[in-house]
mmCIF file of C-alpha atoms in Angstrom:
data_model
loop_
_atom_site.group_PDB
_atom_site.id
_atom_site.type_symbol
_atom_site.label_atom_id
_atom_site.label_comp_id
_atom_site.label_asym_id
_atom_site.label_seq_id
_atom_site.Cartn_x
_atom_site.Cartn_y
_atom_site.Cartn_z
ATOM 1 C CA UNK A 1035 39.581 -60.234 -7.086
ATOM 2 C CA UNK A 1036 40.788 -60.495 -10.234
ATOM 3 C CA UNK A 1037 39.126 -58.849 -13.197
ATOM 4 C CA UNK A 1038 39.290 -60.332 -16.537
ATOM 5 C CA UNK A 1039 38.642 -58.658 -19.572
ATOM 6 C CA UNK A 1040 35.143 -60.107 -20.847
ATOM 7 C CA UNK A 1041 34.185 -58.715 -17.029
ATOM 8 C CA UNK A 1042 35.082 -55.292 -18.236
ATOM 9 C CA UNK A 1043 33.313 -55.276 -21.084
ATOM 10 C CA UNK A 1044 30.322 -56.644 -19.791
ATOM 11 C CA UNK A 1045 30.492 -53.991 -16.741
ATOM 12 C CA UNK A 1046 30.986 -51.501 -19.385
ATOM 13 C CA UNK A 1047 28.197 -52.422 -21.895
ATOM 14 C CA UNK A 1048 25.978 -52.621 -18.584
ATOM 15 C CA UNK A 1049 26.845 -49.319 -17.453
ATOM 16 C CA UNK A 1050 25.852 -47.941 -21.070
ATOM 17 C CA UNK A 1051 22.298 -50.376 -21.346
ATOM 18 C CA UNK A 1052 21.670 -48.530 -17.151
ATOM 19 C CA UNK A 1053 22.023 -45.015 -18.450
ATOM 20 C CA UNK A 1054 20.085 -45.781 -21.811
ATOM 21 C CA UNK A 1055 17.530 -47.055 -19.529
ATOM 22 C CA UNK A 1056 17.529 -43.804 -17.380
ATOM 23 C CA UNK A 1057 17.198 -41.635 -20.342
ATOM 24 C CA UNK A 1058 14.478 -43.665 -21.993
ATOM 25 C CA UNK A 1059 12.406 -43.783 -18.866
ATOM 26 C CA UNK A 1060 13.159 -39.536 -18.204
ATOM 27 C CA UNK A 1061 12.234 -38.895 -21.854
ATOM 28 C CA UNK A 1062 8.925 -41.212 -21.305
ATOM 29 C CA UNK A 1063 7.824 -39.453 -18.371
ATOM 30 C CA UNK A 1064 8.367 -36.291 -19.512
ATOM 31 C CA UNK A 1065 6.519 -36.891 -23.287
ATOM 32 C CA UNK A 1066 3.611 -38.441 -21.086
ATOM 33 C CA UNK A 1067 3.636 -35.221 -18.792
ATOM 34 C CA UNK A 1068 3.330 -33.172 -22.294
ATOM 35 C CA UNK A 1069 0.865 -35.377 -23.638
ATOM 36 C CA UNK A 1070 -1.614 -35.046 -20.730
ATOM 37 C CA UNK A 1071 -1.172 -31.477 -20.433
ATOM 38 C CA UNK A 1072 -1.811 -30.421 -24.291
ATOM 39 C CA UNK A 1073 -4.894 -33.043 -24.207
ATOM 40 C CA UNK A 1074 -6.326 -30.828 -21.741
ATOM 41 C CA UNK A 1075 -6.192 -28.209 -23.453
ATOM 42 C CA UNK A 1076 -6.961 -29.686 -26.779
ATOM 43 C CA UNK A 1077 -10.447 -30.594 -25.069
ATOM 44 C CA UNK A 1078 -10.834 -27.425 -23.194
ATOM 45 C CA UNK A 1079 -10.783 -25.418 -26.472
ATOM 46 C CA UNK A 1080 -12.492 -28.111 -28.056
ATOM 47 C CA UNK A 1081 -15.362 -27.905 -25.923
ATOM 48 C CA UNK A 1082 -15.465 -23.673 -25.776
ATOM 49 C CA UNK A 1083 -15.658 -24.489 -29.687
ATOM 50 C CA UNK A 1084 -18.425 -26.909 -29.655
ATOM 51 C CA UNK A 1085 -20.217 -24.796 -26.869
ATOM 52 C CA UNK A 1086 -19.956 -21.846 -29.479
ATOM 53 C CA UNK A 1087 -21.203 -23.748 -32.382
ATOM 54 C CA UNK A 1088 -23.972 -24.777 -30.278
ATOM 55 C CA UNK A 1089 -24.941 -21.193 -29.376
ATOM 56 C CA UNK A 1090 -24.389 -20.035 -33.401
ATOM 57 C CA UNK A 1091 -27.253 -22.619 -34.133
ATOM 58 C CA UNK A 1092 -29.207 -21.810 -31.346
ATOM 59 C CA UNK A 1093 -29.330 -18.052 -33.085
ATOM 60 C CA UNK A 1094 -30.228 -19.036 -35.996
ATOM 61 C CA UNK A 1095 -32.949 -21.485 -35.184
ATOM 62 C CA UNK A 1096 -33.693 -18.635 -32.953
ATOM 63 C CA UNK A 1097 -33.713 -16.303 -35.852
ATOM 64 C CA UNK A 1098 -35.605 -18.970 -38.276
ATOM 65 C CA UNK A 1099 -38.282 -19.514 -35.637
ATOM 66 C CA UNK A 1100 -39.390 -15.760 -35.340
ATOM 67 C CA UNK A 1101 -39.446 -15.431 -39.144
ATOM 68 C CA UNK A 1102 -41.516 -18.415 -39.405
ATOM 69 C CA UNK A 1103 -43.823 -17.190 -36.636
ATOM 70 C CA UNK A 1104 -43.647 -13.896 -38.283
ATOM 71 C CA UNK A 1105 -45.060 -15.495 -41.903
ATOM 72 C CA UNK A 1106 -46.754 -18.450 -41.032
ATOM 73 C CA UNK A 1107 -48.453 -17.566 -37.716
ATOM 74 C CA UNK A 1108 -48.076 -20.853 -36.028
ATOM 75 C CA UNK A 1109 -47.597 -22.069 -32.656
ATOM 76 C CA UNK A 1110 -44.798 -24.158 -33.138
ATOM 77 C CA UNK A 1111 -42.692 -21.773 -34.504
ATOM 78 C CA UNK A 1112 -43.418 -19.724 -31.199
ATOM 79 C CA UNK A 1113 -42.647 -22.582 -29.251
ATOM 80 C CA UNK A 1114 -38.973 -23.533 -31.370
ATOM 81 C CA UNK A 1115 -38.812 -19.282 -30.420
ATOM 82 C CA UNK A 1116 -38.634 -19.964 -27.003
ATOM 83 C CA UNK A 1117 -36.959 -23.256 -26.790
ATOM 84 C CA UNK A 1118 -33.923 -21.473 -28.699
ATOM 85 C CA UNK A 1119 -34.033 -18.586 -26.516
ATOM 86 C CA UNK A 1120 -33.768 -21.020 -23.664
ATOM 87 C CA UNK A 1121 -31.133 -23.226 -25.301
ATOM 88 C CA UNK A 1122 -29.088 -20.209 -25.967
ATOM 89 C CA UNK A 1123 -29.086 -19.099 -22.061
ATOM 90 C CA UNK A 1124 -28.012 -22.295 -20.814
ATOM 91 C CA UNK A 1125 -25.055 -22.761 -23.560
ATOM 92 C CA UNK A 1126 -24.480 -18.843 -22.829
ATOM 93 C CA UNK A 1127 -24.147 -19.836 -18.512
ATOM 94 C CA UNK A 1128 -22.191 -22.693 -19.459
ATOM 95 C CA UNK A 1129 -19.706 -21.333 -21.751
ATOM 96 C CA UNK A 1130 -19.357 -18.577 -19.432
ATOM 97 C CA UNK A 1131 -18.271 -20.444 -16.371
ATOM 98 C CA UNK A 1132 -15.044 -21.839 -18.643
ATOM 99 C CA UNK A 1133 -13.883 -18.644 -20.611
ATOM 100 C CA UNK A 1134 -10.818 -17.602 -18.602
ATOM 101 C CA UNK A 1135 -9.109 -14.259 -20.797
ATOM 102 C CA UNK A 1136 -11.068 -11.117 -20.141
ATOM 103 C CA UNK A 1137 -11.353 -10.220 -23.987
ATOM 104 C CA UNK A 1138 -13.472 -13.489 -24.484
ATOM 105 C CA UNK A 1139 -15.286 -12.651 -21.177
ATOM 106 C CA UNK A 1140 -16.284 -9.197 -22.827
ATOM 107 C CA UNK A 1141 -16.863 -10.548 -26.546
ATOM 108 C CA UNK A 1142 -19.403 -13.092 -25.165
ATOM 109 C CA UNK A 1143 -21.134 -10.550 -22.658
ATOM 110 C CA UNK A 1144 -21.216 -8.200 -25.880
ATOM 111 C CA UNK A 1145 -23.016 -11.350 -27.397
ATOM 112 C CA UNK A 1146 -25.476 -12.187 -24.626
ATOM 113 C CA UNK A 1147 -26.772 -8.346 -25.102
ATOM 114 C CA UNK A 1148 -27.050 -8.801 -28.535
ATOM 115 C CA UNK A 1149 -29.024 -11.891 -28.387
ATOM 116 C CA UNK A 1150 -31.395 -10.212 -25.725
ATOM 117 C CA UNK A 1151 -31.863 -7.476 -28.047
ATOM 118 C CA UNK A 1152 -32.796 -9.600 -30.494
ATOM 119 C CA UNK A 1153 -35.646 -11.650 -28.408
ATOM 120 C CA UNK A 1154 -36.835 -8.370 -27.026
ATOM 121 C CA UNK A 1155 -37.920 -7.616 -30.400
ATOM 122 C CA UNK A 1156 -38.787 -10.260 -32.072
ATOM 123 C CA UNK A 1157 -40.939 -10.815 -28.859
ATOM 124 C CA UNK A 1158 -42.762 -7.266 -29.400
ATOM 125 C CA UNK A 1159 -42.952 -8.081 -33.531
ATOM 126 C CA UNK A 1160 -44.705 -11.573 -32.493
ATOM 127 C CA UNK A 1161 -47.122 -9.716 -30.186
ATOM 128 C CA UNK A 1162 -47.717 -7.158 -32.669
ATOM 129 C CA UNK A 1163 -48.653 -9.555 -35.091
ATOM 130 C CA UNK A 1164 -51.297 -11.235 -32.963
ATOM 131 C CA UNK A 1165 -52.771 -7.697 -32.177
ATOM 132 C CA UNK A 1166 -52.871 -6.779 -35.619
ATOM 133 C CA UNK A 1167 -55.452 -8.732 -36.713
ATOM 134 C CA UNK A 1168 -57.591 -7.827 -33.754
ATOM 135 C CA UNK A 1169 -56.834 -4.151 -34.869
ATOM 136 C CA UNK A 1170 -57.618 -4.691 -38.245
ATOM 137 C CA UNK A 1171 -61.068 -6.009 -37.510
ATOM 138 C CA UNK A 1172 -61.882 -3.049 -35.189
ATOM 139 C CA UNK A 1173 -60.960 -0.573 -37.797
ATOM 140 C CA UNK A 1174 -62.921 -2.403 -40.409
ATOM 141 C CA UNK A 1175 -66.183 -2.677 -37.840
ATOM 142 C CA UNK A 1176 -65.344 1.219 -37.470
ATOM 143 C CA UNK A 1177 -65.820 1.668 -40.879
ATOM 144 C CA UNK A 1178 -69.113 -0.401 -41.488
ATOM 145 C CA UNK A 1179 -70.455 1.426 -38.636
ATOM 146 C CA UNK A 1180 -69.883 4.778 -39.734
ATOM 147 C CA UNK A 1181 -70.707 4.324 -43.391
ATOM 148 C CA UNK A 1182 -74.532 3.449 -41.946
#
């Protein structure tokens, strides 16, 4: 079999558009194979920063509802007191099931005792205020009764 030149060349220029084709398809795989693995985790730390943002604003409604409860007296303030208190434990549960590195393990322990520290008293300043009225009367009925 004879072959001519134009067969060369186009054996040639086909070889070159094969391997072109080979490297394009390598270098797609590969970039997709990056891609999925730095989305992952893009939305793991993503989500451990949302969960942690969630948990700052559960504090602080946490922290807003005892000073309201502690001013204003009023049951719904209690009640936002509790409901953040709750909030906080579940985001706390959840955030500690996906924190891998042992630092973040102990930072966010460190924060869960602070936090319970925190609602332990509050807790005793909100029950403390409700007896203090009640006190308050007593004494004052004290006084009445020994002035006669």
């Amino acid at each position: 079999m004879k072959v001519t030149v134009s067969r060369k060349l186009f054996m040639g220029f086909l070889a070159v558009l094969i391997v072109l084709a080979a490297i394009v398809f390598i270098g797609y795989s590969k970039i997709t194979t990056v891609d999925r693995a730095y989305g992952k985790l893009i939305d793991d730390k993503a989500k451990k920063l949302i969960l942690i943002q969630e948990l700052n604003a559960a504090i602080k409604k946490e922290q807003l509802s005892a000073r309201g409860y502690l001013i204003l007296k009023d049951d719904s303030s209690s009640q936002n007191f509790n409901a953040a208190h709750e909030s906080f434990l579940q985001l706390s549960k959840e955030l500690s099931a996906i924190v891998k590195l042992p630092k973040a393990k102990e930072l966010l322990e460190q924060l869960i005792g602070l936090e319970n520290q925190f609602h332990e008293v509050a807790t005793r300043e909100m029950q403390l205020k409700d007896q203090k009225p009640r006190t308050l009367l007593i004494q004052g009925a004290a006084r009445g009764f020994l002035q006669h």
